[in-house]
Coordinates of C-alpha atoms in Angstrom, one line a residue:
Chain A
X311 CA 125.8 125.1 120.7
X312 CA 124.6 122.0 118.6
X313 CA 126.8 120.7 116.2
X314 CA 124.1 118.7 114.6
X315 CA 124.6 118.8 110.6
X316 CA 121.2 119.7 108.7
X317 CA 121.2 117.4 105.8
X318 CA 121.1 119.1 102.4
X319 CA 117.7 119.6 100.5
X320 CA 116.7 120.2 97.2
X321 CA 114.0 121.4 94.8
X322 CA 113.5 120.9 91.4
X323 CA 111.5 123.1 89.0
X324 CA 110.1 121.7 85.5
X325 CA 109.7 124.4 83.4
X326 CA 107.9 123.9 79.9
X327 CA 104.4 124.7 78.6
X328 CA 104.8 121.2 77.0
X329 CA 104.8 119.6 79.9
X330 CA 101.4 121.3 81.1
X331 CA 99.8 120.4 78.1
X332 CA 100.3 116.6 77.7
X333 CA 102.4 116.9 74.6
X334 CA 105.9 115.9 76.4
X335 CA 106.1 113.0 79.0
X336 CA 108.5 114.2 81.7
X337 CA 111.6 112.1 82.1
X338 CA 113.7 114.5 84.2
X339 CA 112.1 114.5 87.5
X340 CA 112.6 110.9 88.2
X341 CA 116.3 110.9 86.7
X342 CA 117.1 113.7 89.0
X343 CA 115.2 112.2 92.2
X344 CA 117.3 109.0 92.2
X345 CA 120.5 110.9 91.7
X346 CA 119.8 113.1 94.6
X347 CA 118.9 109.9 96.8
X348 CA 122.1 108.3 96.1
X349 CA 124.0 111.4 96.6
X350 CA 122.2 111.9 100.0
X351 CA 120.2 114.8 99.4
X352 CA 116.6 115.3 100.5
X353 CA 114.3 116.2 97.4
X354 CA 111.8 117.8 99.2
X355 CA 109.4 119.3 96.5
X356 CA 109.0 119.6 92.6
X357 CA 107.0 122.0 90.6
X358 CA 106.1 122.2 86.8
X359 CA 105.5 125.5 85.5
X360 CA 104.9 127.1 82.3
X361 CA 107.1 129.4 80.2
X362 CA 105.5 132.5 82.0
X363 CA 108.3 135.3 83.3
X364 CA 106.0 135.9 86.8
X365 CA 105.7 131.9 87.7
X366 CA 109.3 131.2 87.2
X367 CA 110.2 134.4 89.1
X368 CA 107.8 133.7 91.6
X369 CA 108.9 129.6 92.5
X370 CA 112.6 130.2 91.7
X371 CA 112.8 132.7 94.7
X372 CA 110.6 130.5 96.6
X373 CA 112.3 127.6 96.0
X374 CA 115.9 129.2 96.3
X375 CA 114.8 130.6 99.8
X376 CA 113.8 127.1 100.8
X377 CA 116.0 124.4 99.8
X378 CA 119.6 124.0 99.7
X379 CA 119.8 123.2 95.8
X380 CA 117.2 123.9 93.3
X381 CA 117.6 122.6 89.8
X382 CA 115.2 124.0 86.7
X383 CA 115.3 122.3 83.6
X384 CA 113.6 123.8 80.4
X385 CA 114.0 127.2 78.5
X386 CA 117.5 127.7 77.7
X387 CA 117.7 127.2 74.3
X388 CA 118.0 129.4 71.0
X389 CA 114.4 130.2 70.3
X390 CA 111.8 132.8 71.5
X391 CA 110.2 130.9 74.0
X392 CA 113.3 130.0 76.0
X393 CA 112.8 132.8 78.1
X394 CA 114.8 131.1 81.6
X395 CA 118.1 132.3 81.5
X396 CA 116.5 136.1 80.9
X397 CA 113.8 135.6 83.9
X398 CA 116.3 134.4 86.2
X399 CA 118.3 136.9 85.8
X400 CA 115.2 139.3 86.8
X401 CA 114.4 136.9 89.9
X402 CA 117.9 137.5 91.0
X403 CA 118.3 141.2 90.1
X404 CA 121.1 140.7 88.0
X405 CA 122.2 141.8 84.6
X406 CA 122.0 139.7 81.7
X407 CA 125.0 139.5 80.3
X408 CA 127.3 137.6 77.4
X409 CA 129.1 134.9 79.4
X410 CA 132.4 134.9 77.6
X411 CA 133.3 131.4 78.7
X412 CA 130.2 130.2 77.0
X413 CA 130.9 131.9 73.9
X414 CA 134.2 130.9 73.7
X415 CA 132.6 126.9 74.1
X416 CA 130.4 127.6 71.5
X417 CA 132.8 129.3 69.0
X418 CA 135.2 126.3 69.5
X419 CA 132.3 124.0 68.8
X420 CA 130.5 125.6 65.7
X421 CA 133.1 128.2 64.5
X422 CA 132.6 131.8 64.7
X423 CA 131.2 132.4 61.3
X424 CA 128.4 129.6 62.7
X425 CA 127.8 131.3 65.8
X426 CA 124.4 133.1 64.6
X427 CA 122.4 135.4 66.8
X428 CA 120.1 132.7 68.1
X429 CA 123.3 130.5 69.2
X430 CA 124.7 133.6 70.9
X431 CA 121.5 133.9 72.8
X432 CA 122.6 130.6 74.7
X433 CA 125.3 132.4 75.7
X434 CA 123.5 135.5 77.8
X435 CA 123.0 134.7 81.5
X436 CA 123.0 136.4 84.7
X437 CA 126.6 138.2 85.5
X438 CA 128.5 136.5 87.8
X439 CA 127.4 132.9 87.2
X440 CA 129.3 129.4 87.3
X441 CA 128.7 127.2 84.1
X442 CA 127.2 123.9 84.0
X443 CA 129.3 122.2 80.9
X444 CA 127.1 119.8 78.5
X445 CA 129.6 117.2 76.8
X446 CA 126.3 116.6 74.4
X447 CA 125.9 119.8 72.7
X448 CA 128.0 122.3 73.9
X449 CA 126.0 125.0 75.1
X450 CA 126.4 125.2 78.8
X451 CA 123.6 125.7 81.8
X452 CA 124.8 127.8 84.6
X453 CA 124.6 128.3 88.6
X454 CA 123.6 131.5 90.0
X455 CA 123.5 131.6 93.9
X456 CA 122.1 128.0 94.9
X457 CA 120.0 127.6 91.6
X458 CA 121.3 125.1 88.8
X459 CA 119.8 126.2 85.5
X460 CA 119.9 123.0 83.0
X461 CA 118.3 122.1 79.5
X462 CA 115.0 120.4 79.3
X463 CA 115.8 117.8 76.9
X464 CA 116.6 114.4 78.7
X465 CA 120.2 113.6 77.1
X466 CA 121.8 117.5 77.6
X467 CA 120.2 117.5 81.0
X468 CA 121.9 114.3 81.8
X469 CA 125.2 115.6 81.0
X470 CA 124.6 118.9 82.7
X471 CA 123.4 117.1 86.0
X472 CA 126.4 115.2 86.2
X473 CA 128.2 118.1 85.9
X474 CA 126.3 119.8 88.6
X475 CA 126.8 117.1 91.1
X476 CA 130.5 117.2 91.0
X477 CA 129.7 120.6 93.0
X478 CA 127.5 119.6 95.5
X479 CA 128.4 118.0 98.8
X480 CA 127.1 114.6 99.5
X481 CA 124.4 114.5 102.2
X482 CA 124.2 111.4 104.9
X483 CA 122.9 108.7 102.4
X484 CA 119.5 107.0 103.6
X485 CA 119.4 103.1 103.4
X486 CA 116.5 101.6 101.5
X487 CA 114.8 98.3 100.9
X488 CA 111.6 97.2 99.3
X489 CA 109.5 94.3 100.6
X490 CA 107.4 92.9 97.8
X491 CA 104.5 90.8 98.5
X492 CA 101.1 89.4 97.4
X493 CA 98.4 90.7 99.8
X494 CA 95.7 93.2 99.9
X495 CA 97.3 96.2 101.5
X496 CA 94.5 96.5 104.0
X497 CA 95.9 93.3 105.8
X498 CA 99.2 94.6 106.2
X499 CA 97.8 97.8 107.5
X500 CA 97.6 97.1 111.1
X501 CA 101.0 95.4 111.2
X502 CA 102.8 98.1 109.7
X503 CA 101.3 101.1 111.6
X504 CA 102.6 99.3 114.9
X505 CA 105.8 98.9 113.3
X506 CA 106.1 102.4 112.4
X507 CA 105.2 103.4 115.6
X508 CA 108.0 101.9 117.1
X509 CA 110.4 103.5 114.8
X510 CA 109.5 107.0 113.9
X511 CA 112.7 107.5 112.9
X512 CA 112.2 105.0 109.8
X513 CA 110.0 106.0 106.8
X514 CA 107.9 103.1 106.1
X515 CA 105.9 103.6 102.6
X516 CA 103.1 101.4 101.4
X517 CA 102.6 101.1 97.8
X518 CA 99.9 98.7 95.9
X519 CA 100.1 98.2 92.4
X520 CA 97.1 97.1 90.9
X521 CA 96.6 96.2 87.2
X522 CA 93.2 94.7 87.0
X523 CA 93.4 90.8 86.1
X524 CA 97.2 91.1 85.6
X525 CA 99.4 91.9 88.9
X526 CA 98.6 93.0 92.1
X527 CA 100.3 93.3 95.5
X528 CA 102.2 95.3 97.6
X529 CA 105.8 97.3 97.6
X530 CA 106.9 98.3 101.3
X531 CA 109.4 100.8 100.7
X532 CA 111.4 101.2 104.3
X533 CA 114.2 104.3 104.2
X534 CA 116.1 105.8 106.9
X535 CA 119.6 106.7 108.4
X536 CA 119.3 105.1 111.5
X537 CA 121.3 102.0 110.7
X538 CA 120.0 99.7 113.9
X539 CA 116.7 100.8 113.6
X540 CA 116.4 100.5 109.6
X541 CA 117.5 96.7 110.1
X542 CA 115.2 96.5 112.6
X543 CA 112.3 97.7 111.1
X544 CA 113.6 95.6 107.7
X545 CA 113.2 92.6 109.8
X546 CA 110.0 93.0 111.2
X547 CA 108.2 94.2 108.0
X548 CA 109.7 91.3 106.1
X549 CA 108.2 89.0 109.3
X550 CA 105.1 90.9 109.2
X551 CA 104.6 90.3 105.1
X552 CA 105.7 86.7 105.1
X553 CA 103.1 85.9 107.6
X554 CA 100.6 86.7 104.9
X555 CA 102.4 85.6 101.9
X556 CA 105.5 83.0 102.6
X557 CA 107.0 84.3 99.0
X558 CA 107.5 88.0 100.1
X559 CA 110.9 89.0 99.6
X560 CA 113.3 92.1 99.4
X561 CA 113.3 93.6 96.1
X562 CA 116.3 95.8 96.3
X563 CA 118.8 97.3 98.9
Chain B
X727 CA 79.7 144.9 81.1
X728 CA 82.1 142.1 79.6
X729 CA 80.8 138.8 78.8
X730 CA 84.1 137.3 78.2
X731 CA 84.2 133.8 79.6
X732 CA 87.3 133.0 81.5
X733 CA 88.5 129.2 80.4
X734 CA 88.7 127.3 83.6
X735 CA 91.7 126.6 84.8
X736 CA 93.7 123.3 86.8
X737 CA 96.3 122.7 89.2
X738 CA 97.5 118.9 89.9
X739 CA 99.0 118.0 93.3
X740 CA 100.8 114.7 93.1
X741 CA 101.6 113.7 97.0
X742 CA 103.9 111.0 97.6
X743 CA 107.7 110.4 99.0
X744 CA 108.0 107.5 96.2
X745 CA 108.0 110.4 93.8
X746 CA 110.8 112.4 95.5
X747 CA 112.9 109.6 96.5
X748 CA 112.8 108.4 92.8
X749 CA 111.4 104.8 93.6
X750 CA 108.4 105.6 91.5
X751 CA 107.9 107.0 88.2
X752 CA 105.0 109.3 87.7
X753 CA 102.5 108.1 85.5
X754 CA 99.9 110.7 86.5
X755 CA 100.4 114.1 85.3
X756 CA 100.7 113.3 81.6
X757 CA 97.6 111.1 81.9
X758 CA 95.6 114.0 83.4
X759 CA 97.3 116.8 81.1
X760 CA 96.5 115.2 77.8
X761 CA 92.9 114.5 79.2
X762 CA 92.4 118.4 80.4
X763 CA 93.4 119.6 77.2
X764 CA 91.2 117.7 75.2
X765 CA 88.4 118.9 78.0
X766 CA 89.6 122.8 77.2
X767 CA 90.6 123.3 80.6
X768 CA 94.1 124.7 81.2
X769 CA 96.6 123.0 83.2
X770 CA 98.5 125.9 85.1
X771 CA 100.6 124.2 87.5
X772 CA 101.5 120.9 89.1
X773 CA 103.7 120.6 92.5
X774 CA 104.8 116.9 93.4
X775 CA 104.9 117.4 97.4
X776 CA 105.7 114.7 100.1
X777 CA 103.5 112.7 102.4
X778 CA 103.5 115.7 105.1
X779 CA 100.4 117.2 106.8
X780 CA 101.8 121.1 106.6
X781 CA 103.1 120.5 103.0
X782 CA 99.8 118.9 101.7
X783 CA 97.6 122.0 103.5
X784 CA 99.9 124.6 102.3
X785 CA 99.8 123.3 99.0
X786 CA 96.1 122.3 98.6
X787 CA 94.8 125.6 100.2
X788 CA 97.1 127.8 97.8
X789 CA 95.7 125.7 94.5
X790 CA 92.5 125.9 95.5
X791 CA 92.5 129.6 95.8
X792 CA 93.9 130.0 92.4
X793 CA 92.3 127.3 89.8
X794 CA 89.1 126.2 89.2
X795 CA 89.7 122.6 89.7
X796 CA 92.5 121.1 91.5
X797 CA 93.1 117.1 91.2
X798 CA 95.4 115.6 93.8
X799 CA 96.8 112.0 93.8
X800 CA 98.2 109.7 96.5
X801 CA 97.8 108.7 99.9
X802 CA 94.0 107.7 100.5
X803 CA 94.8 103.7 101.1
X804 CA 94.2 102.0 104.1
X805 CA 97.6 102.3 105.6
X806 CA 99.2 104.6 108.1
X807 CA 101.0 106.7 105.4
X808 CA 97.6 107.5 103.8
X809 CA 97.2 111.0 105.5
X810 CA 95.5 112.7 102.4
X811 CA 92.2 112.4 103.3
X812 CA 92.7 113.7 107.0
X813 CA 94.7 116.3 105.8
X814 CA 92.4 118.1 103.7
X815 CA 89.8 117.7 106.2
X816 CA 92.0 120.4 108.3
X817 CA 92.9 122.3 104.9
X818 CA 89.2 123.0 104.5
X819 CA 88.4 123.1 108.4
X820 CA 85.8 119.9 107.7
X821 CA 85.1 117.4 110.3
X822 CA 86.6 113.9 109.3
X823 CA 83.7 111.4 109.4
X824 CA 82.9 108.5 107.9
X825 CA 81.1 108.8 104.6
X826 CA 78.1 106.2 104.7
X827 CA 77.7 105.9 100.7
X828 CA 81.6 105.2 100.5
X829 CA 80.7 102.6 103.5
X830 CA 77.9 100.9 101.9
X831 CA 79.9 100.6 98.7
X832 CA 82.7 98.6 100.2
X833 CA 80.4 96.5 102.4
X834 CA 78.6 95.4 99.1
X835 CA 82.3 94.9 97.8
X836 CA 83.9 93.1 100.5
X837 CA 81.0 92.0 102.6
X838 CA 80.6 93.4 106.0
X839 CA 82.6 90.8 107.9
X840 CA 85.5 91.9 105.8
X841 CA 85.2 95.3 106.2
X842 CA 88.7 95.9 108.5
X843 CA 89.2 98.9 110.2
X844 CA 92.2 99.3 107.6
X845 CA 89.5 99.2 105.0
X846 CA 87.2 101.3 107.1
X847 CA 89.6 103.7 107.1
X848 CA 89.1 104.5 103.4
X849 CA 85.5 105.5 104.1
X850 CA 86.8 108.6 106.3
X851 CA 86.4 111.7 104.8
X852 CA 85.5 115.6 105.1
X853 CA 82.1 116.0 105.9
X854 CA 79.7 116.9 103.3
X855 CA 81.6 115.7 99.9
X856 CA 80.9 114.2 96.8
X857 CA 82.1 111.0 96.1
X858 CA 84.5 110.3 93.0
X859 CA 83.5 106.6 92.3
X860 CA 86.3 103.8 91.3
X861 CA 85.0 100.9 89.1
X862 CA 88.4 99.1 89.5
X863 CA 88.8 98.4 93.3
X864 CA 85.9 99.9 94.7
X865 CA 87.1 102.3 97.2
X866 CA 86.1 105.9 95.9
X867 CA 87.7 109.1 96.0
X868 CA 85.9 112.4 96.8
X869 CA 85.5 115.9 95.7
X870 CA 85.8 118.9 98.4
X871 CA 84.9 122.3 97.3
X872 CA 87.0 122.6 94.0
X873 CA 89.5 119.8 95.0
X874 CA 89.1 116.3 93.3
X875 CA 91.2 113.6 95.8
X876 CA 92.1 110.6 94.0
X877 CA 94.3 107.8 94.3
X878 CA 98.0 107.4 93.0
X879 CA 97.9 104.1 91.7
X880 CA 97.6 104.8 87.9
X881 CA 94.8 102.2 86.8
X882 CA 92.9 103.4 89.9
X883 CA 93.4 106.8 89.2
X884 CA 92.2 106.5 85.8
X885 CA 89.1 105.1 86.8
X886 CA 88.5 108.1 88.9
X887 CA 89.6 110.9 87.0
X888 CA 87.2 109.2 84.2
X889 CA 84.4 109.9 86.4
X890 CA 85.7 113.1 87.7
X891 CA 85.5 114.6 84.1
X892 CA 81.9 113.8 83.7
X893 CA 81.3 116.9 86.3
X894 CA 83.6 119.3 85.0
X895 CA 82.0 121.6 82.3
X896 CA 84.3 121.8 79.2
X897 CA 86.1 124.4 78.3
X898 CA 87.2 126.0 74.8
X899 CA 89.6 123.5 73.2
X900 CA 92.6 124.7 72.0
X901 CA 93.6 123.6 68.6
X902 CA 96.8 121.8 68.4
X903 CA 99.3 121.0 65.4
X904 CA 103.0 119.7 65.6
X905 CA 105.4 120.3 62.9
X906 CA 108.6 118.0 62.9
X907 CA 111.7 118.9 61.0
X908 CA 115.1 117.6 61.1
X909 CA 117.3 121.2 61.4
X910 CA 119.0 122.9 64.2
X911 CA 116.7 124.6 66.4
X912 CA 118.8 127.9 66.2
X913 CA 118.1 127.8 62.3
X914 CA 114.7 128.0 62.8
X915 CA 114.8 130.8 65.2
X916 CA 114.6 133.8 64.0
X917 CA 111.7 132.9 61.7
X918 CA 109.9 131.3 64.5
X919 CA 110.2 134.4 66.6
X920 CA 109.1 136.7 63.5
X921 CA 106.0 134.2 63.0
X922 CA 105.2 134.7 67.2
X923 CA 105.3 138.4 67.0
X924 CA 103.1 138.3 64.3
X925 CA 100.7 136.0 66.2
X926 CA 100.8 136.7 70.1
X927 CA 97.2 135.0 70.3
X928 CA 98.8 131.8 69.6
X929 CA 101.5 129.8 71.4
X930 CA 104.4 128.7 69.5
X931 CA 106.9 126.3 71.3
X932 CA 110.2 124.7 69.6
X933 CA 111.0 121.4 71.3
X934 CA 114.4 119.9 70.1
X935 CA 115.1 116.4 70.5
X936 CA 118.6 115.1 70.6
X937 CA 119.8 111.5 71.3
X938 CA 123.7 111.7 70.3
X939 CA 124.3 109.5 67.2
X940 CA 120.7 108.4 67.0
X941 CA 117.7 111.2 66.3
X942 CA 117.7 114.7 66.4
X943 CA 115.4 117.5 65.3
X944 CA 112.9 120.0 66.1
X945 CA 109.2 119.8 67.2
X946 CA 107.6 123.0 66.7
X947 CA 104.1 122.9 68.7
X948 CA 101.2 125.3 67.8
X949 CA 98.2 126.0 69.8
X950 CA 95.5 128.5 70.4
X951 CA 92.1 129.2 70.1
X952 CA 91.5 131.7 67.5
X953 CA 90.8 129.7 64.5
X954 CA 92.3 132.1 61.6
X955 CA 95.3 133.0 63.3
X956 CA 95.8 129.2 64.2
X957 CA 95.9 128.4 60.4
X958 CA 98.1 131.0 59.4
X959 CA 100.6 130.4 62.1
X960 CA 100.5 126.8 61.0
X961 CA 101.2 127.6 57.5
X962 CA 103.8 129.9 57.8
X963 CA 105.5 127.5 60.3
X964 CA 105.2 124.8 58.2
X965 CA 106.7 126.8 55.1
X966 CA 109.9 128.1 57.2
X967 CA 110.6 124.3 58.3
X968 CA 110.2 123.3 54.8
X969 CA 112.7 126.0 53.7
X970 CA 115.2 124.5 55.5
X971 CA 114.1 120.7 55.4
X972 CA 111.7 119.8 52.7
X973 CA 110.4 116.7 54.3
X974 CA 109.2 118.9 57.6
X975 CA 105.2 117.5 58.1
X976 CA 102.6 117.9 60.5
X977 CA 102.9 115.2 62.8
X978 CA 99.2 115.5 64.5
X979 CA 96.3 117.7 64.7

């Protein structure tokens, strides 16, 4: 019997018409992606979908089956277009009920006399969830099975995600380094190809940056879990880059 | 027989490990989304996926069936990790061949003596594609069936997308306005709900912004194609917002 551990995986579902109409620039994917990388969880895929019941159900069910953890952002506020909680209840065949713990949090925050129907709407959740607390505005997100349901507003999402991370076991962190050099990407290509062939367990990504008349060059990102292979790959890539541009250097480790 | 036209739809596929590891902040989704909105094309979904053959094939085939137009970004450069062109050949069961027109463009740009194997790799495309020219670095993207395959580097992608748009018929543009007001979202909720019920053909989105101690409030986005209903909805939402905050105003139209 194999004792090999499989590293935890994740998918993100960004829910909101405003991202698809171009009205809002997403700030959540990169935030979550960086945190998951540091946490050793492999982010495998992200979808941006509209506030439509059928779409949310389809993608949430699909991601929930395919990944260890799923994170959704958006659609859990007090207004008519916030349909995520209700829709996720349907996706998992659970009743939508008032979460008493969430209700008490809002009562303490706003006073019972200010707990309007609309605010109360934010305490309606699938039955039997774990709350994801939010130290910013109070109204919590929730976890149902392996799906973490969070707000879309970045500051609120950040507060929730920090709390969500505390219940997610760490995976094995990938090492990472970026080698920056000023050379045409096509000149690096044969050397990089050859290094990649020698170290298939290490991921070598080549990313040109190109702003005409301003800045250009290549960043080579090296990531992996095998420490010896990682160090060897890093040395070979740096040597390769310096053979074209002696100022090539490591940007971050 | 109905003569009703269905408005063109679109999906975007952002291809690249760097977006999922958090190394790179995506700048392409919002750019394309805004342009499509102005062009009258309805962006329905976006996926961010890794540079993995099976994933690219799965999502490209799925999107190609579901949407009028599909746009991919990333993975068409000269290095070993640029597998998009080859993979899309497989997705559509087409041979990967040297595109003579693309080859001539690179010969003119760089001179035949500088057309290394790696640069030449950028002219390998599925058989029978239309090129998407790139006035920035020369190397073109391509269109195969309804899938536009573009670079990931934003400046290059922008150059390609401008050219892609010229061959995409315009759809019926949605009207849009944003009403900005300083009020708790929960207070607007009942009024917005009621306006939405009266105008189901208009989309009313409510987006709180919340940076503790700095800025807060709500932006209500109103979008739709029925001009009369749009104007009535806009007036009602503005009246509602001004009943809570008399400084409420339209941000853009």
